[in-house]
XYZ file of C-alpha atoms in Angstrom:
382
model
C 103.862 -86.435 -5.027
C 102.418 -88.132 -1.580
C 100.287 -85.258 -0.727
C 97.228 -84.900 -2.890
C 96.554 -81.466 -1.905
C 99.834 -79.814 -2.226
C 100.077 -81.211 -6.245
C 96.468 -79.436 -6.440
C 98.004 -76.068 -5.114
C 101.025 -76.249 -7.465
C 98.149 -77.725 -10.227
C 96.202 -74.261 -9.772
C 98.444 -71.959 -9.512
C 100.688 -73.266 -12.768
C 96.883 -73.094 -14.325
C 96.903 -69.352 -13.582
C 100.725 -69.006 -15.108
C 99.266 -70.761 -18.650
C 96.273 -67.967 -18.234
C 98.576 -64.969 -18.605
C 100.870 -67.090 -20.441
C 98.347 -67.488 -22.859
C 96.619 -64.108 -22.932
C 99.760 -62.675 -23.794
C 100.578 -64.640 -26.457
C 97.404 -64.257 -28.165
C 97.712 -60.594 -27.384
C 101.075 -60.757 -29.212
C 99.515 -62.348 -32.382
C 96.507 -60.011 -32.667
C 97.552 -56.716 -30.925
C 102.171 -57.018 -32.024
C 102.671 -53.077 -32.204
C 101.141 -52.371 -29.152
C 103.804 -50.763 -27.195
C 101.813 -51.267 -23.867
C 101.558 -55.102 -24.675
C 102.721 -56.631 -21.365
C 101.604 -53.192 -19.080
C 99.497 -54.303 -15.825
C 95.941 -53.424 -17.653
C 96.800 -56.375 -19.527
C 98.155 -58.919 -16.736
C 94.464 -57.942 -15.444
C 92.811 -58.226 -18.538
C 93.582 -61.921 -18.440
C 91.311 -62.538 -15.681
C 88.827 -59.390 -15.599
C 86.348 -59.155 -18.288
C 82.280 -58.691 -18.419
C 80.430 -59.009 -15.161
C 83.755 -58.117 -13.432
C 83.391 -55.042 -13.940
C 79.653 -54.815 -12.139
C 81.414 -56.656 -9.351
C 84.055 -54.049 -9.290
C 81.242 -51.149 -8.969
C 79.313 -52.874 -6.605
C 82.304 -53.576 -4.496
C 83.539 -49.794 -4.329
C 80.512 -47.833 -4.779
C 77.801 -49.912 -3.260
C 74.254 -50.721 -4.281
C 72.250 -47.385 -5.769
C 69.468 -46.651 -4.201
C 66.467 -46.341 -6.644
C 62.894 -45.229 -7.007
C 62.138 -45.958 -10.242
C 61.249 -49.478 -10.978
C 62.777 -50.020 -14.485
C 66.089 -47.901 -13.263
C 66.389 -51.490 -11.332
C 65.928 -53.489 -14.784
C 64.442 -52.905 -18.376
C 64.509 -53.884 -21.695
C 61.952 -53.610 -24.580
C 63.437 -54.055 -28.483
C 66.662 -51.945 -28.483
C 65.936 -50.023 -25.162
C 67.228 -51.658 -22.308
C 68.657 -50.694 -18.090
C 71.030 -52.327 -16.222
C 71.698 -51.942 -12.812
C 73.559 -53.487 -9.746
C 71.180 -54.876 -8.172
C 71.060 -58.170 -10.537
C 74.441 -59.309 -8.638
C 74.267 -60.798 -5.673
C 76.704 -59.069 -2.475
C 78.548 -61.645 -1.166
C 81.686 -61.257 -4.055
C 81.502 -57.854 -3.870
C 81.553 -57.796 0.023
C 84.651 -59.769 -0.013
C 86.111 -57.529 -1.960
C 85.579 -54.144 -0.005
C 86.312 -55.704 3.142
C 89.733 -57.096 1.405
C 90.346 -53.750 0.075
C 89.498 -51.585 3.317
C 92.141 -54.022 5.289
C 94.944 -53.683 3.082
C 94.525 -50.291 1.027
C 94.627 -52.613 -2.138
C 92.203 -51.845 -5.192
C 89.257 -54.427 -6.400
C 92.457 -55.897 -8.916
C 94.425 -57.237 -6.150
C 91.769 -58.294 -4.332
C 89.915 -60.578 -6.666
C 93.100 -61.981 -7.702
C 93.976 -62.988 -3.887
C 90.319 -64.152 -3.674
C 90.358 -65.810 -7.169
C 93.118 -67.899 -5.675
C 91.950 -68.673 -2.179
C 88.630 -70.427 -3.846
C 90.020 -71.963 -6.844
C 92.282 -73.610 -4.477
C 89.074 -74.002 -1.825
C 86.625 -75.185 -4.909
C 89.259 -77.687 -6.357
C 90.651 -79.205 -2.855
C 86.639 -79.806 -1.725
C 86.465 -81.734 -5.112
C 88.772 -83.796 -4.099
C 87.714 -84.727 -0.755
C 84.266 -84.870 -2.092
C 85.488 -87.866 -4.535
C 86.953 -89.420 -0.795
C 84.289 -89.481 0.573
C 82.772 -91.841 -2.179
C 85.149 -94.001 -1.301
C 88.058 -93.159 -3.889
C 91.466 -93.570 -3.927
C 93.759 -90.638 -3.306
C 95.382 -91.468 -6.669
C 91.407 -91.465 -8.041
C 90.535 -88.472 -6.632
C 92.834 -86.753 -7.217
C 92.338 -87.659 -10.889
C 89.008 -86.523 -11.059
C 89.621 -83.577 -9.309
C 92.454 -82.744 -12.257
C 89.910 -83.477 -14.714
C 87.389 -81.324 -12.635
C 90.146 -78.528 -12.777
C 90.762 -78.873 -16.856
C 87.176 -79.269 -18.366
C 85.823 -76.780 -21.133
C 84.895 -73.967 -19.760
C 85.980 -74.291 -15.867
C 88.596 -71.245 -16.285
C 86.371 -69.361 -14.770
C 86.999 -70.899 -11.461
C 90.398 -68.815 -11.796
C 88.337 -65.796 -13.450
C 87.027 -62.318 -10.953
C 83.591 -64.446 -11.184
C 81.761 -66.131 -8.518
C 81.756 -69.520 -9.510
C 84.698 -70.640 -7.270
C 83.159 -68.935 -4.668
C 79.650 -70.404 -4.735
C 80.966 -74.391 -5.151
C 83.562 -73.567 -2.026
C 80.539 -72.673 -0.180
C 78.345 -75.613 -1.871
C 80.465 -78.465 -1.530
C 82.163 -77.640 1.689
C 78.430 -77.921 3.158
C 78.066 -81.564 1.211
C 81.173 -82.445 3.224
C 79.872 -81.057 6.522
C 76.849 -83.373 5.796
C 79.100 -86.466 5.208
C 81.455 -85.891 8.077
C 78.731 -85.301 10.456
C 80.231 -81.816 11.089
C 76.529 -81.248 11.546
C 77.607 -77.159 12.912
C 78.911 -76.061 9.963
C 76.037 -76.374 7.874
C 74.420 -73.630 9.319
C 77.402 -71.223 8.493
C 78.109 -72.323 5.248
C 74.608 -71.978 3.984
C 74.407 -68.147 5.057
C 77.053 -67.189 2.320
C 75.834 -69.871 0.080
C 72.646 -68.000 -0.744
C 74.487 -64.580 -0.686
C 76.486 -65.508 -3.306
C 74.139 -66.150 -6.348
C 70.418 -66.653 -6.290
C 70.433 -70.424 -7.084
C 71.980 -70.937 -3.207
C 68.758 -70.963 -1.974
C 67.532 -73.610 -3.982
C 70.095 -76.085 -3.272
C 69.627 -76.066 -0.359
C 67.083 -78.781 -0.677
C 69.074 -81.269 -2.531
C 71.353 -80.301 0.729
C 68.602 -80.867 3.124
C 67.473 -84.156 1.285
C 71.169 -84.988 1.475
C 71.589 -84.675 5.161
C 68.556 -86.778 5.340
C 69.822 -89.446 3.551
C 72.768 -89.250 5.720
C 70.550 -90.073 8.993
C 68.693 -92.800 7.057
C 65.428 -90.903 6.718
C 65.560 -91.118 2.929
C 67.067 -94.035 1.619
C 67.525 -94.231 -2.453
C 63.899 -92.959 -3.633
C 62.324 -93.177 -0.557
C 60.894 -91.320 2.525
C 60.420 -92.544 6.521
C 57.540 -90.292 6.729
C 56.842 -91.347 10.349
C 60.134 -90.749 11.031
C 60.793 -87.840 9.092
C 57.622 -85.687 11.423
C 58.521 -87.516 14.633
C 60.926 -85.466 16.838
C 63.667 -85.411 14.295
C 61.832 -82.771 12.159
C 63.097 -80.389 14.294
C 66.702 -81.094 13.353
C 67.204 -80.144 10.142
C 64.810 -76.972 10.367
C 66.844 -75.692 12.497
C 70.247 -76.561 10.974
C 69.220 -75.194 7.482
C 66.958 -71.958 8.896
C 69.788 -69.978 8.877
C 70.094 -69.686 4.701
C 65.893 -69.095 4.088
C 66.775 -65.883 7.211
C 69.721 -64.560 5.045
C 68.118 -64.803 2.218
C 64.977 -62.833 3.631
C 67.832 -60.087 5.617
C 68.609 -59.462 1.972
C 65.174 -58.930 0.817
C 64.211 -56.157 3.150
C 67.645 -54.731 2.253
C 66.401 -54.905 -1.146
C 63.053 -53.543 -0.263
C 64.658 -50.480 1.396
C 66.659 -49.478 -1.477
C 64.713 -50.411 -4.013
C 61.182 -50.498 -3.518
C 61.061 -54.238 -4.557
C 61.887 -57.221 -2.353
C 62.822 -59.334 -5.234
C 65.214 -56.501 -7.020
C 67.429 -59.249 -8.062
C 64.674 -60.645 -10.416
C 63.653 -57.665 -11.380
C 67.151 -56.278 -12.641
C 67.514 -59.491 -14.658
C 65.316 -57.747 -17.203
C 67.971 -55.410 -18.060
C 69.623 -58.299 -19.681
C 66.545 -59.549 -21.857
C 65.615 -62.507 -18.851
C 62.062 -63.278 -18.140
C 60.642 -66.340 -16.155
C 58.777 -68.583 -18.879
C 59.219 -72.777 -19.314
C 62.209 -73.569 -19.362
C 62.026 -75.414 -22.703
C 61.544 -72.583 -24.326
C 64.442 -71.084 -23.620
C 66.260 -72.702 -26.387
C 67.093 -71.469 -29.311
C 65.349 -67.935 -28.852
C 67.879 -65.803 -31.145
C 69.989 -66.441 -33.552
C 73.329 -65.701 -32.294
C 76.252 -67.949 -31.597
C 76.402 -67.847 -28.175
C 73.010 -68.530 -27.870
C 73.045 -71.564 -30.436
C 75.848 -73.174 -28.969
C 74.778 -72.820 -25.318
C 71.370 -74.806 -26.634
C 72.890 -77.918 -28.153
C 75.616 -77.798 -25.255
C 72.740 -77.768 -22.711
C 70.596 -80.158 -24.323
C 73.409 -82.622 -24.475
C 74.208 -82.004 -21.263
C 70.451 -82.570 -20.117
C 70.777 -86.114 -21.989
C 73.765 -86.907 -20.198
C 72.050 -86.265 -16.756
C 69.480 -88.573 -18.116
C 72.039 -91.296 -18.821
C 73.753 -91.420 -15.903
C 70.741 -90.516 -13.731
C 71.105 -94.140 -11.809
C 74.963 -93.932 -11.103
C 74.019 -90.949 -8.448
C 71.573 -90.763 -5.051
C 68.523 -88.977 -4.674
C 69.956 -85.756 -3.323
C 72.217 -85.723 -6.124
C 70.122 -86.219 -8.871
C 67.753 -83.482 -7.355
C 71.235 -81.237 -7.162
C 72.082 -81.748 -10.641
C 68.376 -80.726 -12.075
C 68.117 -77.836 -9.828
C 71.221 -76.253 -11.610
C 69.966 -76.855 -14.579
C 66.217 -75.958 -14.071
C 66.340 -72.899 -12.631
C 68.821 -70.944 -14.685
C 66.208 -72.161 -17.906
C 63.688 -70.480 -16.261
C 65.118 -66.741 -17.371
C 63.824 -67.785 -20.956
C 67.486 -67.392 -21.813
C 70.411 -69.976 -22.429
C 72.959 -67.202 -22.053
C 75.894 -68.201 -19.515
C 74.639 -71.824 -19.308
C 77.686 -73.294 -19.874
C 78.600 -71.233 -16.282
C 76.096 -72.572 -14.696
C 76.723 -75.782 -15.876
C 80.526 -76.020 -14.461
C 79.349 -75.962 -10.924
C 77.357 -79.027 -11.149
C 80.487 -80.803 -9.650
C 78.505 -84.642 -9.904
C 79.030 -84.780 -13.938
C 82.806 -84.211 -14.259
C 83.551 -86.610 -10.843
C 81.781 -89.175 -13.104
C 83.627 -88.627 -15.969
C 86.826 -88.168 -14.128
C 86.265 -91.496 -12.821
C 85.621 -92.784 -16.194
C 88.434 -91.460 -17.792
C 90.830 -92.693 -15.023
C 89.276 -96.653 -16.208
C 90.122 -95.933 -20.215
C 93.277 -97.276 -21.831
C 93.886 -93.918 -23.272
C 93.699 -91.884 -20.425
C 96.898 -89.634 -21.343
C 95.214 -88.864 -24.946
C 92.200 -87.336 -23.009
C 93.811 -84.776 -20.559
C 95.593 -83.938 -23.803
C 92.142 -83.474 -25.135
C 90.995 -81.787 -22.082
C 93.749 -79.229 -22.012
C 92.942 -78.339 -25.914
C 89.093 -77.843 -25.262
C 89.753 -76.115 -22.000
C 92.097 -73.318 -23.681
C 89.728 -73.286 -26.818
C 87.256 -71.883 -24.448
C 89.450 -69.900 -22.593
C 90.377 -68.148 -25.587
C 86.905 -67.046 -25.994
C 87.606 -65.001 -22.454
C 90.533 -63.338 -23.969
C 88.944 -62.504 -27.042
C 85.759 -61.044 -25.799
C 84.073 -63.360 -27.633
C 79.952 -62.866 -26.783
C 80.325 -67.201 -25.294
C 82.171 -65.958 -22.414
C 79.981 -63.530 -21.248
């Protein structure tokens, strides 16, 4: 097909066809006298599981206002609170304001949004890869391989991963095209997505300075950088640190706590501590796999550390950094998915190999494997 973009839209959507396809026929093998097999509980099932369902609450009941610190987020042994306020609003906004418009329940609505940034997230990949100077036969390669990788179903998923990278990359692209106006309104729901949008927002920031020639590879015009151009980018990336704050006296007024957010991440046994010794804390599955896949993937940033710029590399060790820092590995390999520089690398690598047919068939098996954790329940796809 000529246009790239279209045979991404038919790409996602027949993605989303194998989902239910797929949920239902596991559903078939494990749950076969269940007269209510194919009902619409199920259809939703196949994309609404876990923190879907604190979206869901958020999104139609609100935040709760609270007085007692650990009602915000607790946990000692067995005892443990969970509230709200550990999810971010954006998500949840879109959904209310989605559901007020048309009368349609949170269902509908994250499906209709589940498509609009899957299709957002996977079309910025591929423009992203242009504007390293690919092919449109290239990118739109990597972008496929992007799209199949272990784990990246949750693009598709009521989650907010394919709503933070829309946000994320779309403001790399503003960068490289100079849209310089953009920035400023991407950024805002950038950090209201998930708390990690305020941190990129320096490899962003060192990336728009690399685009103007104030950092070039490893290094900084400091002359340049605090003559009359410092002005620039304070002003074009002011508007996230603002939102960010907005949403910390919001915090503060329902809560008692600026920082809530942190806060409730206690009710799911997080803590800040080193992030090295995060690994391996329990003794669980979830938790032993997320280790090794983390500390491979760590190595791998390593490897291919040169093949990237500076704002990159500072990108891709952000996103792996921070999340650490909860003294928990759980939903790493989420957080890992987003960090679009690995799997453009290795899209571009597979497109090179002799074999290349062998590994989208390779791609497809691991990507379902994991998916079928999701339909399962299993504790990894939490």
């Amino acid at each position: 097909m000529k246009n790239p973009v279209i045979t991404i839209i038919l790409l996602t959507i027949a993605l989303k066809i194998f989902y239910l396809v797929f949920s239902f026929s596991i559903r078939t093998v494990w749950f076969e006298n269940d007269e209510k097999l194919l009902d619409y509980n199920t259809v939703v099932s196949a994309f609404k599981k876990n923190d879907s369902w604190w979206y869901e609450k958020i999104s139609v009941n609100g935040y709760p206002k609270i007085t007692n610190k650990k009602d915000i987020g607790y946990s000692n042994g067995p005892e443990f609170t969970q509230s709200s306020w550990a999810f971010f609003p954006l998500y949840p906004a879109l959904n209310r304001g989605l559901s007020i418009l048309s009368g349609k329940t949170f269902n509908l609505t994250a499906l209709i949004w589940s498509l609009v940034f899957s299709l957002a997230s996977f079309i910025g990949s591929f423009y992203f890869a242009r504007a390293q100077g690919k092919t449109k036969e290239k990118s739109l390669f990597m972008t496929t391989v992007f799209m199949l990788f272990p784990f990246h179903y949750y693009y598709s998923m009521f989650y907010t991963e394919a709503v933070y990278f829309t946000f994320l990359i779309y403001s790399f692209l503003a960068i490289h095209y100079k849209k310089i106006w953009l920035v400023p309104i991407l950024i805002i729901p950038l950090v209201l997505v998930r708390p990690n949008g305020i941190v990129v927002l320096l490899p962003l920031l060192i990336y728009y300075l690399e685009a103007i020639g104030i950092v070039k590879k490893y290094k900084i015009d400091w002359p340049l950088l605090f003559s009359k151009n410092l002005l620039k980018p304070v002003l074009i990336f002011i508007s996230g640190p603002i939102a960010f704050i907005i949403y910390g006296f919001y915090q503060q007024k329902m809560t008692g706590e600026f920082l809530a957010f942190s806060i409730a991440q206690q009710g799911w046994y997080r803590e800040f501590m080193f992030p090295l010794f995060s690994f391996f804390r329990r003794g669980d599955f979830a938790t032993q796999f997320n280790s090794v896949y983390t500390i491979i993937i760590i190595l791998f940033a390593f490897l291919i550390s040169k093949r990237f710029s500076f704002s990159l590399n500072v990108f891709i060790w952000v996103s792996l950094i921070l999340p650490l820092c909860s003294g928990s590995v759980g939903s790493m390999h989420r957080f890992i998915i987003v960090i679009f520089p690995f799997y453009l690398f290795l899209g571009e690598r597979i497109f090179a190999s002799k074999i290349r047919p062998g590994w989208i068939a390779l791609l497809i098996i691991l990507h379902f494997t994991t998916y079928l954790t999701w339909v399962t329940g299993h504790p990894l796809s939490c």
